[in-house]
Coordinates of C-alpha atoms and ligand atoms in Angstrom, one line a residue:
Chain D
X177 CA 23.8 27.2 -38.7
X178 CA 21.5 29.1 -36.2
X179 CA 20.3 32.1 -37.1
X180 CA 18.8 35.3 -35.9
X181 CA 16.4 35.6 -39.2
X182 CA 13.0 36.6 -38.5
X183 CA 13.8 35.3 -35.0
X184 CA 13.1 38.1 -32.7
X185 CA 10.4 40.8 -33.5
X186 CA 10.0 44.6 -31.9
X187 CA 6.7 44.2 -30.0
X188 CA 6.6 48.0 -28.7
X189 CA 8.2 51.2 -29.5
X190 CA 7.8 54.8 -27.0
X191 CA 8.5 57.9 -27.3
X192 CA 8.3 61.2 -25.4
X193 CA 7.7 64.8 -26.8
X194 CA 10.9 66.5 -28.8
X195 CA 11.8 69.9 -27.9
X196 CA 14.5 72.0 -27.6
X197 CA 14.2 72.2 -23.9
X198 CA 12.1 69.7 -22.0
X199 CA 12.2 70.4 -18.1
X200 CA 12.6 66.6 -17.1
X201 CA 15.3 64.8 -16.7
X202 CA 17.1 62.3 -18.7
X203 CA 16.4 60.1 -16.8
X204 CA 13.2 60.4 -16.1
X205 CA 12.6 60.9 -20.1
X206 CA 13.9 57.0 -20.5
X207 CA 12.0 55.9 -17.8
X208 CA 8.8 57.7 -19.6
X209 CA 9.7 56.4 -23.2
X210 CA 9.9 52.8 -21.7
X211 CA 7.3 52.1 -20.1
X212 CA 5.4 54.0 -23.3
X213 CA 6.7 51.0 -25.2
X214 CA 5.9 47.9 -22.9
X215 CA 1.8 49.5 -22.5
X216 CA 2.7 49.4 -26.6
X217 CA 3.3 45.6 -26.6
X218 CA 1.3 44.9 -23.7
X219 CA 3.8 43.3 -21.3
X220 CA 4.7 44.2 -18.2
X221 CA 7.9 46.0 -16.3
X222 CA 8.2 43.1 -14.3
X223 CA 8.8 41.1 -17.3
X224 CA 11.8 42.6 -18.7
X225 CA 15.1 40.6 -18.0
X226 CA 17.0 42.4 -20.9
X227 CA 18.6 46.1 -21.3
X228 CA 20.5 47.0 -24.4
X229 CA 22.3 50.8 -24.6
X230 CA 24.7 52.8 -26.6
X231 CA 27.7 54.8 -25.1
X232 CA 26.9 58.5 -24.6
X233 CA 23.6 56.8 -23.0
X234 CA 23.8 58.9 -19.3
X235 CA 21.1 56.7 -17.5
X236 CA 22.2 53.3 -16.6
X237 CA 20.4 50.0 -17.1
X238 CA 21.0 50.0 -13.0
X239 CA 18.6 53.0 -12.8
X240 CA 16.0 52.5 -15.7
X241 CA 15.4 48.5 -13.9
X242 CA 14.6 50.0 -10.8
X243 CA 12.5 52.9 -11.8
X244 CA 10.3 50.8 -13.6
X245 CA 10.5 47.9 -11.8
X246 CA 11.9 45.4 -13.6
X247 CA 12.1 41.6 -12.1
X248 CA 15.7 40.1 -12.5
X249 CA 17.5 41.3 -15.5
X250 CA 20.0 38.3 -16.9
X251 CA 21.3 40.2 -20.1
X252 CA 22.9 43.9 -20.7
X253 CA 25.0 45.4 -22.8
X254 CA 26.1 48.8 -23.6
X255 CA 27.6 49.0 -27.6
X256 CA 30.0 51.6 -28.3
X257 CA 30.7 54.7 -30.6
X258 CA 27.5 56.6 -30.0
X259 CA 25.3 57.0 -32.7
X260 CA 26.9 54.3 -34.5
X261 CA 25.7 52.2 -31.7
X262 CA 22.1 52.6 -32.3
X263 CA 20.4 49.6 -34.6
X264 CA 23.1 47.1 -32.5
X265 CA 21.2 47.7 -29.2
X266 CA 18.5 45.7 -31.5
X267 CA 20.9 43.1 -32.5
X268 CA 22.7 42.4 -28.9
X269 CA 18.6 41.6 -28.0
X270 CA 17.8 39.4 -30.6
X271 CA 20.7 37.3 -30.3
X272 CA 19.9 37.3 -26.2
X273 CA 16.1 36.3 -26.6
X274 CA 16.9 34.1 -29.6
X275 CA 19.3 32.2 -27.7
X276 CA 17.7 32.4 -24.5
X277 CA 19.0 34.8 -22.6
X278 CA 16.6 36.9 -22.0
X279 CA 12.8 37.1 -22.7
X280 CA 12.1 40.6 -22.9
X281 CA 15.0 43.0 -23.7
X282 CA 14.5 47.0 -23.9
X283 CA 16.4 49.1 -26.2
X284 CA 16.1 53.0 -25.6
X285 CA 18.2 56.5 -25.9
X286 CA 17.3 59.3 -23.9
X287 CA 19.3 62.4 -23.9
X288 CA 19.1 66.4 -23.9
X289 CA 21.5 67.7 -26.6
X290 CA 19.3 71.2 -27.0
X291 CA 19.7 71.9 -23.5
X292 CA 22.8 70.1 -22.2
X293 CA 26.2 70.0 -22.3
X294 CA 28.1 69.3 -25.4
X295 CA 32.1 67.9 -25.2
X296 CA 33.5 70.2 -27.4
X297 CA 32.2 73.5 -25.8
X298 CA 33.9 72.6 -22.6
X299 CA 37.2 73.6 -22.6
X300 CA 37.9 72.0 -19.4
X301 CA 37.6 68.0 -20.9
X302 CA 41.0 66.8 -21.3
X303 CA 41.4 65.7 -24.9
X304 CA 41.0 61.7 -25.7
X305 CA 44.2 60.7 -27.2
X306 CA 43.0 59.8 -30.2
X307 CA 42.0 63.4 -30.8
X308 CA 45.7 64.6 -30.3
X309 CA 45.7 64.1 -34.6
X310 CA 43.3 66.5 -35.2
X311 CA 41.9 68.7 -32.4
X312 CA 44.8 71.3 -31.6
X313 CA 44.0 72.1 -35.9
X314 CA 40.7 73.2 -34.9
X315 CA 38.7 70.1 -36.5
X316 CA 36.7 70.1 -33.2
X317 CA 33.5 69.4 -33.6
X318 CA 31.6 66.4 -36.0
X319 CA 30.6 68.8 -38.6
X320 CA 34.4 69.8 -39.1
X321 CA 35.3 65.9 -39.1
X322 CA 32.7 65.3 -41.7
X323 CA 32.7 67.9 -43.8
X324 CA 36.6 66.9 -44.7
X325 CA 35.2 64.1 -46.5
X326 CA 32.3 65.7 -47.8
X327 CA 34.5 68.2 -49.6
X328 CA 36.7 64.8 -50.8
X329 CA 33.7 63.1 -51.7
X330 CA 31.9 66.4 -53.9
X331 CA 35.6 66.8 -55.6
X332 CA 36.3 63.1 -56.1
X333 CA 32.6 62.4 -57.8
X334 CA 31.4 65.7 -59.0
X335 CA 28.8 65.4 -55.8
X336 CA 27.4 69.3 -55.4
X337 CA 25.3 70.9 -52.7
X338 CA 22.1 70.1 -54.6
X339 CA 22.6 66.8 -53.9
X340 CA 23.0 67.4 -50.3
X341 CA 19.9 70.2 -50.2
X342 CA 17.8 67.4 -52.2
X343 CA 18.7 65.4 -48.9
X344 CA 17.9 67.8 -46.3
X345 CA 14.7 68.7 -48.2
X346 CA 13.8 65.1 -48.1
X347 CA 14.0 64.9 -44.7
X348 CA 12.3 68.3 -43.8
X349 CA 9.2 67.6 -46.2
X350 CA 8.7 64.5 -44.3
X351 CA 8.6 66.0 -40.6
X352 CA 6.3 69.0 -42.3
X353 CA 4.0 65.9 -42.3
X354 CA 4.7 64.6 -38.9
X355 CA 2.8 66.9 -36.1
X356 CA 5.7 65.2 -33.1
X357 CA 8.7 66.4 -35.5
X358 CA 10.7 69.7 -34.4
X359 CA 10.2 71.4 -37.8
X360 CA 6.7 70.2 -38.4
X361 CA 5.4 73.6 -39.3
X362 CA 9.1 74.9 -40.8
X363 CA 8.9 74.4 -44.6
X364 CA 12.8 74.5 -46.1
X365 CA 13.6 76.2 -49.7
X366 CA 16.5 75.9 -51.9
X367 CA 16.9 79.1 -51.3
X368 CA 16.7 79.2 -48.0
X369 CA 19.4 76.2 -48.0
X370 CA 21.9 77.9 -50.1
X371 CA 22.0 81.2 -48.2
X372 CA 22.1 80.1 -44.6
X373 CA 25.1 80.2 -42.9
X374 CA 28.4 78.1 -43.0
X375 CA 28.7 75.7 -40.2
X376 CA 32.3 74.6 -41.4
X377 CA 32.7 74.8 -45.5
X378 CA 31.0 73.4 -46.9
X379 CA 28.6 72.0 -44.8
X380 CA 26.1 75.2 -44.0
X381 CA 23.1 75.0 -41.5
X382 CA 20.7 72.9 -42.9
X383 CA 23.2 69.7 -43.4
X384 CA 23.4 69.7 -39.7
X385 CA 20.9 67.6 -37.3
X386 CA 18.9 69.1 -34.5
X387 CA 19.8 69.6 -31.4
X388 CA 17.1 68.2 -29.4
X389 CA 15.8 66.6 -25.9
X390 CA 13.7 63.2 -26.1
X391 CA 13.8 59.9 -25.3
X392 CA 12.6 56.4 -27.2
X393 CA 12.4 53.1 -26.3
X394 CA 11.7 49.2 -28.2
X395 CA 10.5 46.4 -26.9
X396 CA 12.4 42.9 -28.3
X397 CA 11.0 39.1 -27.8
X398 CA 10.5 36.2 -29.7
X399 CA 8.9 36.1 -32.9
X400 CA 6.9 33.5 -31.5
X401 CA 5.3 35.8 -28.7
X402 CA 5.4 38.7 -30.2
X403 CA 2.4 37.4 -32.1
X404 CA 0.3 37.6 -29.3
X405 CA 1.1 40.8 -28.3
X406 CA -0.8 43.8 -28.9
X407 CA 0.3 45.0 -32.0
X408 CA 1.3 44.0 -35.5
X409 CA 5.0 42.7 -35.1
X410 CA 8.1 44.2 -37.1
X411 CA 10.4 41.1 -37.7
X412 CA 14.3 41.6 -37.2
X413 CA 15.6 40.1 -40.5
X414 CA 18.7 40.8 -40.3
X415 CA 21.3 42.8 -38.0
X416 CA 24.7 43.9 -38.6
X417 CA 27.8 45.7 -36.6
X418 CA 30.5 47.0 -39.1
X419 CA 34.3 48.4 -37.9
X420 CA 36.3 48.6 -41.3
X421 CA 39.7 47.4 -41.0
X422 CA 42.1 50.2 -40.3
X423 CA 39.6 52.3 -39.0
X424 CA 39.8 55.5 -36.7
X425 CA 36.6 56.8 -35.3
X426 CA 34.8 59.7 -36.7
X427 CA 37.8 60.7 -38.2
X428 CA 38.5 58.2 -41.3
X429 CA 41.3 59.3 -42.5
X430 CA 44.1 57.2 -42.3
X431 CA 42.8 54.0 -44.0
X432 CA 43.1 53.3 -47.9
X433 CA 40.0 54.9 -49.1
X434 CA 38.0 57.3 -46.3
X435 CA 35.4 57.5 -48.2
X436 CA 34.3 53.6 -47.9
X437 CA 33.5 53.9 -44.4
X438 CA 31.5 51.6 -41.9
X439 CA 28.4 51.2 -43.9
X440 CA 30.3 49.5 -46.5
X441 CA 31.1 46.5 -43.9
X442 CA 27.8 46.4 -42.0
X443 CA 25.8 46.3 -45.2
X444 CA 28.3 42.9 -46.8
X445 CA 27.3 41.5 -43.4
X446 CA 23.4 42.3 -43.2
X447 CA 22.7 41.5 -47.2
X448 CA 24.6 38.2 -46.5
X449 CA 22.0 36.8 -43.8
X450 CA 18.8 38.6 -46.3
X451 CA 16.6 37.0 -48.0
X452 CA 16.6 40.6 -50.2
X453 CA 18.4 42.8 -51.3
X454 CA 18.8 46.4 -51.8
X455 CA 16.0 46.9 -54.4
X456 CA 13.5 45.1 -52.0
X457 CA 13.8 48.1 -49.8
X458 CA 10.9 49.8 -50.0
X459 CA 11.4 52.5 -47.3
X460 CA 14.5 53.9 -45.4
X461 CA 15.8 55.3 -42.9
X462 CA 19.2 56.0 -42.7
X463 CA 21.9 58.0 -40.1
X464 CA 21.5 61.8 -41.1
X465 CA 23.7 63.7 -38.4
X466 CA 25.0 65.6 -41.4
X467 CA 23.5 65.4 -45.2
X468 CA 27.0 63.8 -46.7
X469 CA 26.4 60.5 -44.7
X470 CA 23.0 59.3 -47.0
X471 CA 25.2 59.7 -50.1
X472 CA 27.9 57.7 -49.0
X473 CA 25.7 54.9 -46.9
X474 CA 23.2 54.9 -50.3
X475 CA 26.8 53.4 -51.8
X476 CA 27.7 51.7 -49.0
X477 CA 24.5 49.9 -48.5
X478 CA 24.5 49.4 -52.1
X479 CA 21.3 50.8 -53.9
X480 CA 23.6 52.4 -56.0
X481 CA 27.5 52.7 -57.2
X482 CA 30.6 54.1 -55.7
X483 CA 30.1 57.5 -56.6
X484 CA 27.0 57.7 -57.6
X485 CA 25.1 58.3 -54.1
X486 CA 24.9 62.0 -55.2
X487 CA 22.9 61.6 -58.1
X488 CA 21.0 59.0 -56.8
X489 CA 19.1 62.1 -54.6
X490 CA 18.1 63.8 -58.1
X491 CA 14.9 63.3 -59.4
X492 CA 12.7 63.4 -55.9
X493 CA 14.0 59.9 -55.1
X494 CA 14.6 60.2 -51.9
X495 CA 10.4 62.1 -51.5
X496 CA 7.4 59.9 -50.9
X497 CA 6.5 58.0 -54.4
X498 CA 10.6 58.1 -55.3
X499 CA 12.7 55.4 -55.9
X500 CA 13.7 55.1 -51.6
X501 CA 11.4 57.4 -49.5
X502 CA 14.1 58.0 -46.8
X503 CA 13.5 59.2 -42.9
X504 CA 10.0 59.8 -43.1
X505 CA 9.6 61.0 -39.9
X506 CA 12.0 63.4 -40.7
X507 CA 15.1 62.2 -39.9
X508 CA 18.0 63.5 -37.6
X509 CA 18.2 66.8 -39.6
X510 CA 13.9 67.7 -39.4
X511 CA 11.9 65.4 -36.6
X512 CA 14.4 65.1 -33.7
X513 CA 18.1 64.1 -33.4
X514 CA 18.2 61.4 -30.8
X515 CA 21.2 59.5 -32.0
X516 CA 19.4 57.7 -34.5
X517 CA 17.2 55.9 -32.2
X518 CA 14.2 57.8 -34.0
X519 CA 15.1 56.2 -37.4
X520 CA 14.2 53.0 -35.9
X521 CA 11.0 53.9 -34.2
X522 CA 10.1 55.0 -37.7
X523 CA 11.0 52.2 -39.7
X524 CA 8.4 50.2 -37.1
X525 CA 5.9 53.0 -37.7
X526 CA 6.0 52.3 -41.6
X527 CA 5.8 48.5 -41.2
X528 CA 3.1 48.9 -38.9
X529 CA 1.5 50.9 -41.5
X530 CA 0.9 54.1 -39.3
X531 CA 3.4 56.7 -40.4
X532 CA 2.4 60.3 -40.8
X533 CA 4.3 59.4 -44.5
X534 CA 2.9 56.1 -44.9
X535 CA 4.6 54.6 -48.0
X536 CA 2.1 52.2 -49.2
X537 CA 2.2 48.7 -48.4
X538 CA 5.5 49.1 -46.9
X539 CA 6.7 45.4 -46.2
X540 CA 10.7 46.0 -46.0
X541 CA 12.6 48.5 -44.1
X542 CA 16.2 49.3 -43.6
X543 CA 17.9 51.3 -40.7
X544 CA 21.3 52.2 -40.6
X545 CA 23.5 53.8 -37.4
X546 CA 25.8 56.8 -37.5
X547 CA 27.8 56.5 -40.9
X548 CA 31.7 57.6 -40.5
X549 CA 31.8 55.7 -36.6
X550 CA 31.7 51.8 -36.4
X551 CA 28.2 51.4 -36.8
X552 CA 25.2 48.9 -36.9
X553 CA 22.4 48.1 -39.2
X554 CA 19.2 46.5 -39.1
X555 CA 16.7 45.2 -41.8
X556 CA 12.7 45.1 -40.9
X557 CA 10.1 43.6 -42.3
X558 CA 6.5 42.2 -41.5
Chain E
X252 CA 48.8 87.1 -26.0
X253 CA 49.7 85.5 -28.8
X254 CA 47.2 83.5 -30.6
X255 CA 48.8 80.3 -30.7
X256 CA 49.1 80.2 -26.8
X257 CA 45.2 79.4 -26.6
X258 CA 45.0 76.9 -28.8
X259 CA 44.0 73.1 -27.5
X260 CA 47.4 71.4 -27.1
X261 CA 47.3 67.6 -27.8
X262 CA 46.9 65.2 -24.7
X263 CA 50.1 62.8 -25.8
X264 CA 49.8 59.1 -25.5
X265 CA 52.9 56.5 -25.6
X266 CA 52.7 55.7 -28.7
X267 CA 52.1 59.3 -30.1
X268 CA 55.0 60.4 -27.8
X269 CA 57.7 60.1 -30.5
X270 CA 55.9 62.4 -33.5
X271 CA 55.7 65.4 -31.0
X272 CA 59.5 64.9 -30.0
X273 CA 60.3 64.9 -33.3
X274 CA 58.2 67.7 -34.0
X275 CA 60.0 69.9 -31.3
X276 CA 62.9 69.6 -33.0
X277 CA 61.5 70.5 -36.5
X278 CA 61.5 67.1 -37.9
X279 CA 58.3 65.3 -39.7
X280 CA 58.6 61.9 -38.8
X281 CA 56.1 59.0 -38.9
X282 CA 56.3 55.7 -37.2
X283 CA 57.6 52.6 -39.4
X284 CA 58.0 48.8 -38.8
X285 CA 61.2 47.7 -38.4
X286 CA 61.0 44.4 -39.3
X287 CA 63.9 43.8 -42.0
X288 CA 61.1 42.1 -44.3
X289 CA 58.4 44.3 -44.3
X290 CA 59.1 48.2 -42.9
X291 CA 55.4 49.3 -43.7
X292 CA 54.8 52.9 -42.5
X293 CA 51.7 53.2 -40.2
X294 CA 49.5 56.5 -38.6
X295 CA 48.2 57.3 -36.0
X296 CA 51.3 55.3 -34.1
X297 CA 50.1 52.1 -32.3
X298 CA 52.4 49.5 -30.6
X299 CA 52.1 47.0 -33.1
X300 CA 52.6 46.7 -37.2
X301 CA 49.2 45.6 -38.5
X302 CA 51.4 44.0 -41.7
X303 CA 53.1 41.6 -39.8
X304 CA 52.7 41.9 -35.9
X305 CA 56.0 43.0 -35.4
X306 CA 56.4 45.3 -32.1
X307 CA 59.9 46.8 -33.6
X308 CA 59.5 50.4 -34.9
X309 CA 61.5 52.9 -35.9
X310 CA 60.5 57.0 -36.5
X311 CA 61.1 57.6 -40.0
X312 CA 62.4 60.8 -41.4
X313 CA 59.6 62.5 -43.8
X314 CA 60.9 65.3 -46.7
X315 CA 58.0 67.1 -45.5
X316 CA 56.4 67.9 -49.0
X317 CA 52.7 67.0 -49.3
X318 CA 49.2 67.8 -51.5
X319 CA 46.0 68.5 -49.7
X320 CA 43.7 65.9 -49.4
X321 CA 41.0 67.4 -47.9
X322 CA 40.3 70.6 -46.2
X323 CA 36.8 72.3 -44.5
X324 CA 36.9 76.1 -43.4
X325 CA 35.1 76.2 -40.1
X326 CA 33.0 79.2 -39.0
X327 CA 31.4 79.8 -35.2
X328 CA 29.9 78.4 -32.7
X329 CA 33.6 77.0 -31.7
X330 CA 36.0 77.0 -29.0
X331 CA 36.7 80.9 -27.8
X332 CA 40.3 81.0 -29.2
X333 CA 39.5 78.9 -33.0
X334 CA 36.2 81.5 -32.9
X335 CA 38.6 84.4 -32.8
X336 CA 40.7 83.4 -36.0
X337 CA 37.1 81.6 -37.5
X338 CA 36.4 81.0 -40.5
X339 CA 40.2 79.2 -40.6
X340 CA 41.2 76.2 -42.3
X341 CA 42.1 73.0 -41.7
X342 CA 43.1 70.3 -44.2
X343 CA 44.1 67.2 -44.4
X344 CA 47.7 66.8 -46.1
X345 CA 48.7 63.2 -47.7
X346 CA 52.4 62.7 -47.8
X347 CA 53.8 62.6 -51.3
X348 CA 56.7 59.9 -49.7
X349 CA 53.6 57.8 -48.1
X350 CA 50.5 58.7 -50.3
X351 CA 48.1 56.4 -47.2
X352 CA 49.7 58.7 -45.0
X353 CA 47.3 61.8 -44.1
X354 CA 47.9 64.7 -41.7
X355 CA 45.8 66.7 -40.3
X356 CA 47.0 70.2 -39.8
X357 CA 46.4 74.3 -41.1
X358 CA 47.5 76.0 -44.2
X359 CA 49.4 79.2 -42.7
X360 CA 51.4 82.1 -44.4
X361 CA 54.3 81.6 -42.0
X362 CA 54.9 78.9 -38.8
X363 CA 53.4 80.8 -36.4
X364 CA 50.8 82.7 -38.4
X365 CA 47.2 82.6 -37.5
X366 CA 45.0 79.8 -38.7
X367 CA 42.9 82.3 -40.8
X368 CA 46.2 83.9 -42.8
X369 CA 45.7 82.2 -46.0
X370 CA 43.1 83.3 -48.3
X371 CA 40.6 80.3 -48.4
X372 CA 40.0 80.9 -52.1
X373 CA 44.0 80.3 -52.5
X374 CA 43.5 76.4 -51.3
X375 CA 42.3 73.4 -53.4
X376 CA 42.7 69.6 -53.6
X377 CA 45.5 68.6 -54.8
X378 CA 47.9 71.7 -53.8
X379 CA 51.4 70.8 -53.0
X380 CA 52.4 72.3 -49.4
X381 CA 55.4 71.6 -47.0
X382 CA 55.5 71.5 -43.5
X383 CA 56.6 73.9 -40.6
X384 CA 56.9 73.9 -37.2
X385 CA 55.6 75.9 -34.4
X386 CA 55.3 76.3 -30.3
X387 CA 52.0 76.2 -29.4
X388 CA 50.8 76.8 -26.1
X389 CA 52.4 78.1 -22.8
X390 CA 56.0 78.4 -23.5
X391 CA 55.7 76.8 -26.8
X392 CA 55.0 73.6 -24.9
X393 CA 54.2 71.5 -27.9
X394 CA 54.8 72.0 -31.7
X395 CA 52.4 72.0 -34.3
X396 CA 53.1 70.5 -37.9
X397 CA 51.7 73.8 -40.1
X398 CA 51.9 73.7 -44.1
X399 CA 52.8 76.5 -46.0
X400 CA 51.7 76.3 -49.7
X401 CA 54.1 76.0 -52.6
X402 CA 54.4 77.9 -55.4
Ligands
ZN702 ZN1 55.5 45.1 -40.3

């Protein structure tokens, strides 16, 4: 059986600055992030024949190709469900360059969520139907959505918001380490945690991401050519997409068990086509939007048992030196929420060996998308 | 104004159609194959039984007694008219005749209460609640399933 093991590598990752407010555009941001990744891997706009996006992605592959000035692009694809969309943009490019379909793809996310727009302020967007369950009860907004099963999950398995500070601390003493992260110079305390405000009980400040502008980019080709290329290539091992059966969106609620959401089915698929397993992992980076979703993808992705993803966090395991030094950049909740797409730049980063929280040796990574949506996974290694 | 004219009203599909009809006329009903052999219940409504690809439904009639699943309290920023009854509730109710079943909703003292007249410390996981019904919206275009908590 063909297979996308080791097949395709990331040959280039970008990035712009992370602010709050950056003055340009989105699309100019992409276009900057981009070509920041192909100087990475040495290879030319001209050469890119592949785009790969996620929905809530405002600039077109139409508009990136020409800015840059790509040659003829024969392969693009747009994956849904937002963040959860993030690590597949890898996997719709590796199975495009392994099969021939394209010989350089581009992966990137560019967007201004401190400064722009967001759906659920605007009272003028007419509601999606699916929303016609839970909207007019005021769930409005992600936090709402997710901290219904938080609250299920702390009651069901004695989970408390320790666990969930010991995530958010996690994440915010890695971007105190990393000079391009939002809250590089913002230490967090327990005390701080448990005394900010409620976002939506009981979820409180610090288990929400960032709101942030920025754009990244990767650069995807054969294994075989990403060898001569620049730098030190970052293998795609193994990719996987994951929508549960009976599954609704951000709002799982109305399957068997809510609490065994996407990651459950991406990870059977991505351990299946791995030559490792769980306790290979030697770094992670997984979908933070909101603290509860490491918990329940540590289970789902199985480095520990149903239940158990809250004590798993005790003990600094998540901190460099612990068990699974998680989002080392600092995550979605402390470097810069980009819809996840900064998890991935960062797992290259470690396997490269040039993170700000280099965990030693690093040889295997895994990435996970936005937990709670259909989402995607990837595992790296060198 | 009253405070449940502001609220968002739901944007009805086809398949959804039938629970807010019902719900107008102060019944809790939930959409239900009607295939002889296998009459599986099913939520949110879709056109098809995933049981046994039937396309025959029926609305069934619900006692209207439940226990709450879930529930978060949410607290500003939010919408202008959920920020002026914030921090509210809203849970998530499973149906004790269809424990799968789960519906969203708001814990309320009466039917047309606001969202924030229940004491938050008064609700807990696991608390038995019964629905009620009430016009939301301009000229109580659509009605709300609310749940009122038992003794
Ligand atoms: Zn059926």
């Amino acid at each position: 059986m063909a297979t996308l093991k080791d097949a395709t590598a990331i040959a280039g990752i970008g990035q712009t600055a992370f602010a709050r407010r950056l003055p340009e555009s989105e699309k100019t941001l992409a276009c900057r992030a981009i070509l920041v990744a192909l100087d990475d891997a040495g290879i030319a706009p001209s050469e890119v024949d592949g785009f790969a996006s996620y929905t809530m992605e405002e600039t077109d592959e139409v508009e990136v190709a020409k800015a840059i000035g790509a040659g003829d692009v024969t392969f693009f694809s747009k994956v849904g469900y937002g963040g959860g969309g993030s690590c597949a943009t890898l996997g719709h490019l590796a199975a495009a360059v392994a099969t021939g379909q394209a010989s350089v793809g581009v992966a990137w996310r560019s967007r201004k969520r401190g400064s722009g727009p967001r759906p659920w302020k605007n009272t003028a967007v007419q509601l999606p139907t699916p929303a016609q369950w839970t909207r007019p009860y005021g769930l409005l907004r992600p936090a709402d959505e997710i901290g219904m099963l938080a609250r299920r999950y702390m009651h069901a398995y004695g989970a408390t918001r320790d666990h969930l500070f010991n995530v958010a601390l996690a994440c915010r003493n890695r971007a105190n380490q990393n000079p391009d992260a939002i809250m590089y110079d913002r230490p967090l305390t327990r005390e701080m945690y448990m005394t900010s405000r409620w976002i939506s009980e009981p979820l409180c400040l610090f288990d929400n991401c960032l709101e942030t502008d920025g754009a990244l980019a990767c650069v995807i080709v054969s294994a075989k050519r990403a060898r001569d290329c620049r730098q030190k290539p970052v293998y795609l091992h193994s990719v996987a997409q994951g929508l549960p059966a009976q599954h609704h969106g951000m709002v799982n609620y109305w399957n068997d068990d809510p609490l065994t959401g996407p990651a459950w089915t991406a990870a059977r698929q991505l351990w299946k086509h791995a030559d490792f397993g769980p306790d290979d992992i030697h770094v992670a980076q997984i979908y933070d939007a909101f603290t509860p979703l490491v918990p329940l993808s540590l289970e789902g992705y199985g480095f520990c048992g149903r239940g158990e993803g809250g004590a798993f966090t005790e003990g600094g395991a998540l901190e460099t030196g612990g068990r699974l030094p998680l989002n080392t950049g600092g995550g979605g909740l402390s470097e810069a929420y980009v819809h996840g797409f900064n998890l991935i730049t960062e797992g290259v980063k470690q396997l490269r060996g040039t993170s700000t929280a280099q965990v030693p040796d690093a040889a295997t990574c895994l990435v996970t998308a936005g937990e709670g949506v259909p989402t995607s996974a990837v595992l790296l290694r060198n | 104004m009253d405070v449940n004219d502001s609220l968002l009203l739901p944007v009805v599909d086809e398949d959804g159609a039938p629970f807010w009809e019902y719900a107008a006329r102060g019944e809790l009903r939930v959409q239900a194959c009607a295939s002889p052999a296998c009459g599986e219940l099913r939520f949110p409504p879709r056109p098809c039984c995933p049981h046994c690809g039937s396309f025959d439904s029926e609305w069934r009639a619900m006692s209207g007694r439940g226990r709450i699943w879930s529930y978060v309290i949410p607290h500003p920023p939010l919408l202008p008219a959920y920020a002026e009854q914030a921090p509210y509730n809203a849970v998530l109710v499973e149906l004790v005749d269809a424990p799968r079943i789960r519906l969203a909703g708001n814990v309320v003292a009466s039917a047309d209460a606001p969202l924030n007249s229940v004491d938050p410390a008064r609700l807990r996981i696991g608390a038995p609640v019964r629905a009620v019904f009430c016009p939301a919206g301009p000229r109580g275009a659509v009605t709300l399933v609310r749940w009122l908590l038992e003794r």
